[in-house]
């Protein structure tokens, strides 16, 4: 016997009421709450926690985080690896000043290495592993020098960092870099990948501007014409005097193999020295264009925000050409501090262009030679300093009046300053 079961009129009415109510609730939620966020927005966050009892711990927050709501800990990081939008990945790291500087440096490096491990590996494949094909002897020599130099510099930095601000910042540079390697290895292990990078090559990824001069010293360049003039250039143009305003254009040369790029923002609570009562550094926030695995720009462009100051200081470098081969005999000494550590020390410690020059000049490596422009403005004035580095010498001039009178400054591959200008050789 066939039995037909149907809903009553009351049940049908109730069902329609429920459907309408659910639809209305959905529309209201969309109207007041906005569209539902994508669960996977491609933006990653992580926090480093530290205590004397338990050491360092990393909490990975996954995706879809509000950067301002990520827990601070000793350091927190926000990372967007997607290059499809504009060709740049983005990394922001913030550390807290109440923790010891060495803990901040380690936490920052660990977060960067563990979050950007994949891009670091790709960048290493493109720029280090491939560049050594066909010139093993040269690469072995460079790796040997990097190991010997880093041991010497780190020993000096640890010995003198308690009272000397320059050496303390150099020490923090190497601490952060070592922690970046540790973080990279943790990220690889966490992702269950069977890949490796030699420890010394993390140093290599931070000497690209120096490397070009090492190649020239040993006639080991892969360029068809290694003596061709650099193609980098910088233009500073005054566009307003009341208030002071300027535009800056910079071009930096490089290889297609180094096209993986990251915009970085370091907001570190470092102190001038290791001493507990030491003041915070002047350059608290440093924004720069960079590469995976590198903890300074290598494009030679920085925006530095001083503590307690809204105006930013712009630091930009243009490569200089050395036509005197005898000067290469002055480079690759064990006690010389390579370019990256000196730049970051100057960015953090300097309160003006002359102070930047004094810090940067110390233990000059004579590699990665540039003309550096240090530009600071407020509504009524501009401070403009020019620093030039070559092997054995660093020169400085204050050029604010000239910039205002001519209305522009152009940097190219030729030095502009006289050797007789003020110079120092502090060690």
Coordinates of C-alpha atoms in Angstrom, one line a residue:
X1 CA 0.0 0.0 0.0
X2 CA 1.4 3.4 -1.0
X3 CA 1.5 6.0 1.8
X4 CA 1.8 9.6 0.9
X5 CA 3.3 11.9 3.6
X6 CA 3.0 15.7 3.2
X7 CA 3.6 18.7 5.3
X8 CA 0.8 20.6 6.9
X9 CA 0.0 24.1 5.9
X10 CA 1.3 25.3 9.3
X11 CA 4.6 23.5 8.9
X12 CA 5.1 25.0 5.5
X13 CA 4.5 28.5 6.8
X14 CA 6.9 27.9 9.6
X15 CA 9.6 26.7 7.2
X16 CA 9.2 29.8 5.0
X17 CA 9.4 32.0 8.1
X18 CA 12.7 30.3 9.1
X19 CA 14.2 30.7 5.6
X20 CA 13.3 34.4 5.5
X21 CA 14.7 35.0 9.0
X22 CA 18.0 33.3 8.2
X23 CA 18.2 35.3 5.0
X24 CA 17.6 38.6 6.8
X25 CA 20.2 37.7 9.5
X26 CA 22.7 37.0 6.7
X27 CA 22.0 40.3 5.0
X28 CA 22.3 42.2 8.3
X29 CA 25.6 40.5 9.2
X30 CA 27.0 41.4 5.8
X31 CA 25.8 45.0 6.1
X32 CA 27.1 45.7 9.6
X33 CA 30.0 43.4 9.6
X34 CA 31.3 43.8 6.1
X35 CA 32.2 41.0 3.8
X36 CA 33.5 37.8 5.4
X37 CA 37.3 37.8 5.5
X38 CA 39.3 35.3 3.6
X39 CA 40.5 32.7 6.1
X40 CA 43.9 32.6 4.2
X41 CA 44.9 36.2 3.4
X42 CA 48.6 35.4 2.7
X43 CA 49.8 37.5 5.6
X44 CA 51.6 35.7 8.4
X45 CA 52.4 36.7 12.0
X46 CA 54.5 35.4 14.8
X47 CA 55.6 36.4 18.3
X48 CA 58.8 35.5 20.2
X49 CA 58.5 35.2 24.0
X50 CA 61.5 35.0 26.3
X51 CA 62.2 34.4 30.0
X52 CA 65.3 33.6 31.9
X53 CA 63.9 30.4 33.1
X54 CA 62.7 28.9 29.8
X55 CA 64.5 30.9 27.1
X56 CA 63.0 31.7 23.7
X57 CA 59.6 30.4 22.5
X58 CA 58.0 31.2 19.1
X59 CA 54.2 31.3 18.6
X60 CA 53.2 31.2 15.0
X61 CA 49.8 32.9 14.5
X62 CA 49.1 31.7 11.0
X63 CA 47.3 34.0 8.6
X64 CA 44.5 36.6 8.8
X65 CA 45.9 38.7 11.6
X66 CA 45.6 42.3 12.5
X67 CA 49.2 43.5 12.9
X68 CA 48.4 45.8 15.8
X69 CA 46.7 43.0 17.7
X70 CA 49.5 40.4 17.4
X71 CA 50.9 39.8 20.9
X72 CA 54.2 41.8 21.5
X73 CA 56.3 39.4 23.6
X74 CA 60.0 40.3 23.2
X75 CA 59.4 40.6 19.4
X76 CA 56.6 40.3 16.9
X77 CA 56.7 40.0 13.1
X78 CA 54.3 40.4 10.3
X79 CA 55.1 39.0 6.9
X80 CA 53.5 39.1 3.5
X81 CA 55.4 36.9 1.0
X82 CA 53.1 37.5 -2.0
X83 CA 55.1 39.1 -4.8
X84 CA 52.3 39.3 -7.4
X85 CA 50.8 42.6 -6.2
X86 CA 53.8 44.8 -6.8
X87 CA 56.9 42.6 -6.9
X88 CA 57.7 43.1 -3.2
X89 CA 57.3 41.0 -0.2
X90 CA 56.8 42.9 3.1
X91 CA 58.3 42.2 6.6
X92 CA 57.8 44.2 9.7
X93 CA 59.5 43.3 13.0
X94 CA 59.1 45.1 16.3
X95 CA 61.1 44.4 19.5
X96 CA 60.5 45.7 23.1
X97 CA 63.0 47.9 24.8
X98 CA 62.5 46.4 28.3
X99 CA 64.3 43.3 27.2
X100 CA 68.1 43.0 26.9
X101 CA 69.4 44.0 23.4
X102 CA 70.9 40.6 22.8
X103 CA 67.5 39.0 23.4
X104 CA 65.9 41.5 21.1
X105 CA 68.4 40.8 18.4
X106 CA 68.1 37.0 18.7
X107 CA 64.3 37.2 18.7
X108 CA 64.2 39.5 15.6
X109 CA 66.6 37.3 13.7
X110 CA 64.8 34.1 14.7
X111 CA 61.4 35.5 13.6
X112 CA 62.7 36.7 10.3
X113 CA 64.6 33.4 9.5
X114 CA 61.6 31.2 10.4
X115 CA 59.0 33.2 8.5
X116 CA 61.0 33.9 5.3
X117 CA 62.9 30.6 5.1
X118 CA 61.5 29.8 1.7
X119 CA 62.5 33.1 0.1
X120 CA 65.9 32.9 1.7
X121 CA 66.5 29.5 0.2
X122 CA 65.5 30.7 -3.3
X123 CA 67.6 33.8 -3.0
X124 CA 70.6 31.7 -1.9
X125 CA 70.1 29.4 -4.9
X126 CA 70.0 32.4 -7.2
X127 CA 72.8 34.5 -5.8
X128 CA 75.3 32.3 -3.9
X129 CA 75.2 28.7 -5.1
X130 CA 74.9 29.6 -8.8
X131 CA 77.6 32.3 -8.7
X132 CA 80.2 29.8 -7.5
X133 CA 79.8 27.6 -10.5
X134 CA 83.1 27.6 -12.4
X135 CA 85.0 29.5 -9.8
X136 CA 85.3 27.3 -6.8
X137 CA 88.8 28.5 -5.8
X138 CA 87.6 32.1 -5.6
X139 CA 84.5 31.2 -3.5
X140 CA 86.6 29.1 -1.2
X141 CA 88.9 32.0 -0.6
X142 CA 85.9 34.3 0.1
X143 CA 84.3 31.9 2.5
X144 CA 87.6 31.5 4.4
X145 CA 88.0 35.2 4.7
X146 CA 84.4 35.7 5.9
X147 CA 84.8 33.1 8.6
X148 CA 88.1 34.6 9.8
X149 CA 86.8 38.1 9.7
X150 CA 83.6 37.4 11.5
X151 CA 85.4 35.6 14.3
X152 CA 87.8 38.5 14.7
X153 CA 85.0 41.2 14.6
X154 CA 82.6 39.3 16.9
X155 CA 85.4 38.8 19.5
X156 CA 86.2 42.5 19.4
X157 CA 82.5 43.5 19.5
X158 CA 81.9 41.3 22.6
X159 CA 85.0 42.7 24.3
X160 CA 84.3 46.4 23.7
X161 CA 80.5 46.5 23.4
X162 CA 79.8 47.2 27.0
X163 CA 81.2 50.7 26.8
X164 CA 81.6 51.5 23.1
X165 CA 78.3 52.2 21.2
X166 CA 79.8 51.3 17.8
X167 CA 81.0 47.9 18.8
X168 CA 77.7 47.2 20.7
X169 CA 75.7 47.8 17.5
X170 CA 78.2 45.6 15.5
X171 CA 77.7 42.9 18.0
X172 CA 73.9 43.2 17.7
X173 CA 74.2 42.9 13.9
X174 CA 76.1 39.6 14.1
X175 CA 73.8 38.3 16.9
X176 CA 70.7 39.0 14.7
X177 CA 72.3 37.4 11.7
X178 CA 73.2 34.3 13.6
X179 CA 69.7 34.0 15.0
X180 CA 68.3 34.5 11.4
X181 CA 70.2 31.3 10.5
X182 CA 68.9 29.5 13.5
X183 CA 65.4 30.6 12.6
X184 CA 65.8 29.5 9.0
X185 CA 66.8 26.0 10.1
X186 CA 63.8 25.9 12.4
X187 CA 61.5 27.0 9.6
X188 CA 62.9 24.3 7.3
X189 CA 62.6 21.6 10.0
X190 CA 59.0 22.8 10.8
X191 CA 58.1 22.5 7.1
X192 CA 59.7 19.1 6.8
X193 CA 61.9 20.1 3.9
X194 CA 65.2 18.4 3.1
X195 CA 67.3 21.4 2.1
X196 CA 70.4 23.1 3.6
X197 CA 72.5 26.2 3.4
X198 CA 76.1 26.3 4.7
X199 CA 76.4 28.6 7.7
X200 CA 79.1 30.8 6.1
X201 CA 76.7 31.5 3.2
X202 CA 74.4 33.5 5.6
X203 CA 77.4 35.8 5.9
X204 CA 77.8 35.7 2.1
X205 CA 74.2 36.9 1.6
X206 CA 75.0 39.9 3.6
X207 CA 78.1 41.0 1.7
X208 CA 76.8 41.5 -1.8
X209 CA 78.1 45.1 -2.1
X210 CA 81.5 44.1 -0.7
X211 CA 81.7 41.0 -3.0
X212 CA 82.0 43.1 -6.1
X213 CA 85.2 44.6 -4.8
X214 CA 86.5 41.2 -3.7
X215 CA 86.0 40.1 -7.3
X216 CA 87.9 43.1 -8.6
X217 CA 90.8 42.5 -6.2
X218 CA 91.2 38.9 -7.5
X219 CA 90.1 39.5 -11.1
X220 CA 87.3 37.0 -10.5
X221 CA 84.3 39.0 -11.8
X222 CA 81.7 37.2 -13.9
X223 CA 80.9 40.4 -15.7
X224 CA 82.1 40.6 -19.3
X225 CA 83.5 44.1 -18.5
X226 CA 84.2 44.3 -14.8
X227 CA 85.7 47.8 -15.1
X228 CA 82.6 49.4 -16.6
X229 CA 81.2 52.4 -14.6
X230 CA 78.4 51.6 -12.2
X231 CA 75.0 52.4 -13.5
X232 CA 73.5 53.6 -10.2
X233 CA 72.6 57.2 -9.7
X234 CA 70.8 59.5 -7.3
X235 CA 69.1 62.9 -7.8
X236 CA 67.9 65.1 -5.0
X237 CA 65.7 68.1 -6.1
X238 CA 64.4 70.9 -3.9
X239 CA 60.8 71.5 -4.9
X240 CA 59.7 73.9 -2.2
X241 CA 61.3 76.2 0.4
X242 CA 58.3 77.3 2.5
X243 CA 58.0 74.7 3.8
X244 CA 61.1 72.8 2.8
X245 CA 60.3 69.9 0.5
X246 CA 62.3 67.7 -1.8
X247 CA 62.0 64.8 -4.2
X248 CA 64.6 62.0 -4.4
X249 CA 65.2 59.5 -7.3
X250 CA 67.6 56.6 -7.0
X251 CA 68.5 53.8 -9.4
X252 CA 70.4 50.8 -8.1
X253 CA 72.1 48.2 -10.3
X254 CA 72.0 44.5 -9.8
X255 CA 71.7 41.1 -11.4
X256 CA 68.4 39.5 -12.5
X257 CA 69.2 36.6 -10.2
X258 CA 68.7 38.9 -7.2
X259 CA 65.1 39.9 -8.1
X260 CA 63.5 38.5 -5.0
X261 CA 62.9 41.6 -2.9
X262 CA 61.5 42.4 0.5
X263 CA 60.5 45.8 2.0
X264 CA 61.6 45.7 5.6
X265 CA 60.7 47.7 8.7
X266 CA 62.8 47.2 11.8
X267 CA 61.3 48.9 14.9
X268 CA 63.9 47.8 17.5
X269 CA 64.3 49.0 21.1
X270 CA 68.1 48.7 21.1
X271 CA 70.2 50.7 23.5
X272 CA 73.5 52.5 22.8
X273 CA 75.6 50.0 24.8
X274 CA 75.2 46.9 26.9
X275 CA 75.0 48.9 30.1
X276 CA 71.7 48.6 31.9
X277 CA 71.3 52.3 32.2
X278 CA 72.2 53.0 28.6
X279 CA 70.0 55.3 26.6
X280 CA 67.9 54.1 23.6
X281 CA 69.5 54.5 20.2
X282 CA 68.6 57.5 18.1
X283 CA 67.5 55.5 15.1
X284 CA 64.7 53.4 16.5
X285 CA 62.8 52.7 13.3
X286 CA 64.6 51.8 10.1
X287 CA 62.7 51.1 6.8
X288 CA 64.6 49.9 3.8
X289 CA 64.5 47.9 0.6
X290 CA 66.2 44.6 1.0
X291 CA 66.6 40.9 0.1
X292 CA 65.8 37.6 1.7
X293 CA 68.4 36.7 4.3
X294 CA 69.9 40.2 4.4
X295 CA 69.5 42.4 7.5
X296 CA 70.4 45.7 5.8
X297 CA 69.4 47.2 2.5
X298 CA 72.1 46.4 -0.1
X299 CA 70.1 48.8 -2.4
X300 CA 71.5 51.6 -0.2
X301 CA 68.1 53.2 0.7
X302 CA 66.9 53.8 4.2
X303 CA 64.3 55.9 6.0
X304 CA 65.3 56.4 9.7
X305 CA 62.9 57.7 12.3
X306 CA 64.7 59.2 15.3
X307 CA 63.4 58.7 18.8
X308 CA 61.0 61.4 19.8
X309 CA 61.1 62.9 16.3
X310 CA 58.5 62.7 13.6
X311 CA 60.7 63.9 10.6
X312 CA 62.5 61.1 9.0
X313 CA 66.1 61.0 7.9
X314 CA 66.8 59.6 4.4
X315 CA 70.0 57.8 3.8
X316 CA 70.8 56.9 0.2
X317 CA 74.0 55.6 -1.4
X318 CA 75.4 55.6 -4.9
X319 CA 78.2 53.3 -6.0
X320 CA 81.6 54.9 -6.7
X321 CA 84.1 53.5 -9.1
X322 CA 87.7 52.9 -8.1
X323 CA 90.2 53.2 -11.0
X324 CA 93.3 52.7 -8.8
X325 CA 93.9 49.0 -8.5
X326 CA 96.5 49.5 -5.9
X327 CA 93.8 50.5 -3.4
X328 CA 92.5 47.0 -3.4
X329 CA 95.5 46.0 -1.4
X330 CA 93.9 47.9 1.5
X331 CA 90.9 45.6 1.7
X332 CA 90.1 42.2 3.2
X333 CA 91.8 42.7 6.5
X334 CA 90.6 40.7 9.5
X335 CA 89.9 43.8 11.7
X336 CA 87.8 45.6 9.1
X337 CA 84.1 45.8 9.6
X338 CA 82.2 45.1 6.4
X339 CA 79.7 47.5 5.0
X340 CA 76.4 46.2 6.4
X341 CA 77.3 46.3 10.1
X342 CA 78.7 49.8 9.8
X343 CA 75.7 51.2 8.0
X344 CA 73.2 49.8 10.6
X345 CA 75.4 51.1 13.4
X346 CA 75.5 54.6 11.9
X347 CA 71.7 54.5 11.2
X348 CA 71.0 53.6 14.8
X349 CA 73.5 55.8 16.6
X350 CA 73.7 59.0 14.5
X351 CA 71.7 62.2 15.4
X352 CA 73.0 64.1 12.3
X353 CA 75.1 63.6 9.2
X354 CA 78.4 64.3 10.8
X355 CA 77.7 61.8 13.6
X356 CA 76.7 59.3 10.9
X357 CA 80.0 59.8 9.2
X358 CA 82.0 59.4 12.4
X359 CA 80.3 56.1 13.2
X360 CA 80.4 54.8 9.6
X361 CA 84.1 55.6 9.2
X362 CA 85.3 53.3 11.9
X363 CA 87.2 50.2 10.8
X364 CA 86.5 51.0 7.2
X365 CA 86.5 47.9 5.0
X366 CA 87.1 49.9 1.8
X367 CA 84.4 47.7 0.1
X368 CA 81.0 48.5 -1.1
X369 CA 82.3 52.0 -1.8
X370 CA 79.6 54.7 -2.1
X371 CA 78.7 58.3 -2.0
X372 CA 76.2 58.6 0.9
X373 CA 73.6 61.4 1.2
X374 CA 72.1 62.0 4.6
X375 CA 69.0 64.2 4.3
X376 CA 67.0 65.5 7.3
X377 CA 64.3 68.2 7.0
X378 CA 61.7 70.1 9.1
X379 CA 59.3 72.7 8.0
X380 CA 61.9 75.5 7.8
X381 CA 65.3 73.9 7.1
X382 CA 67.2 71.0 5.6
X383 CA 70.4 69.3 6.7
X384 CA 72.3 67.7 3.9
X385 CA 75.6 65.8 4.5
X386 CA 77.7 64.0 1.9
X387 CA 80.0 61.1 2.8
X388 CA 82.3 59.3 0.4
X389 CA 84.1 56.0 1.1
X390 CA 87.0 54.4 -0.7
X391 CA 89.7 52.0 0.5
X392 CA 91.7 53.7 3.2
X393 CA 89.6 56.9 3.5
X394 CA 86.2 58.2 4.3
X395 CA 85.5 61.9 3.6
X396 CA 82.6 64.2 4.7
X397 CA 81.2 67.6 3.9
X398 CA 78.1 69.5 5.0
X399 CA 76.4 70.6 1.8
X400 CA 73.1 72.1 2.9
X401 CA 73.9 75.6 1.5
X402 CA 75.0 74.2 -1.8
X403 CA 71.9 72.1 -2.2
X404 CA 69.6 75.1 -1.4
X405 CA 71.5 77.4 -3.7
X406 CA 71.6 75.1 -6.7
X407 CA 68.3 73.4 -6.0
X408 CA 69.6 69.9 -6.7
X409 CA 72.4 67.3 -6.1
X410 CA 73.4 64.5 -8.5
X411 CA 75.4 61.5 -7.5
X412 CA 77.0 59.2 -10.0
X413 CA 80.0 57.0 -10.1
X414 CA 82.5 59.8 -9.6
X415 CA 83.5 61.2 -6.2
X416 CA 82.6 64.9 -5.4
X417 CA 84.6 65.6 -2.3
X418 CA 88.2 66.5 -1.9
X419 CA 90.5 64.1 -0.1
X420 CA 91.7 66.9 2.1
X421 CA 88.2 67.1 3.8
X422 CA 87.8 66.0 7.4
X423 CA 88.5 62.3 7.9
X424 CA 89.0 60.0 10.8
X425 CA 90.4 56.5 11.2
X426 CA 89.0 55.4 14.6
X427 CA 89.4 51.7 15.5

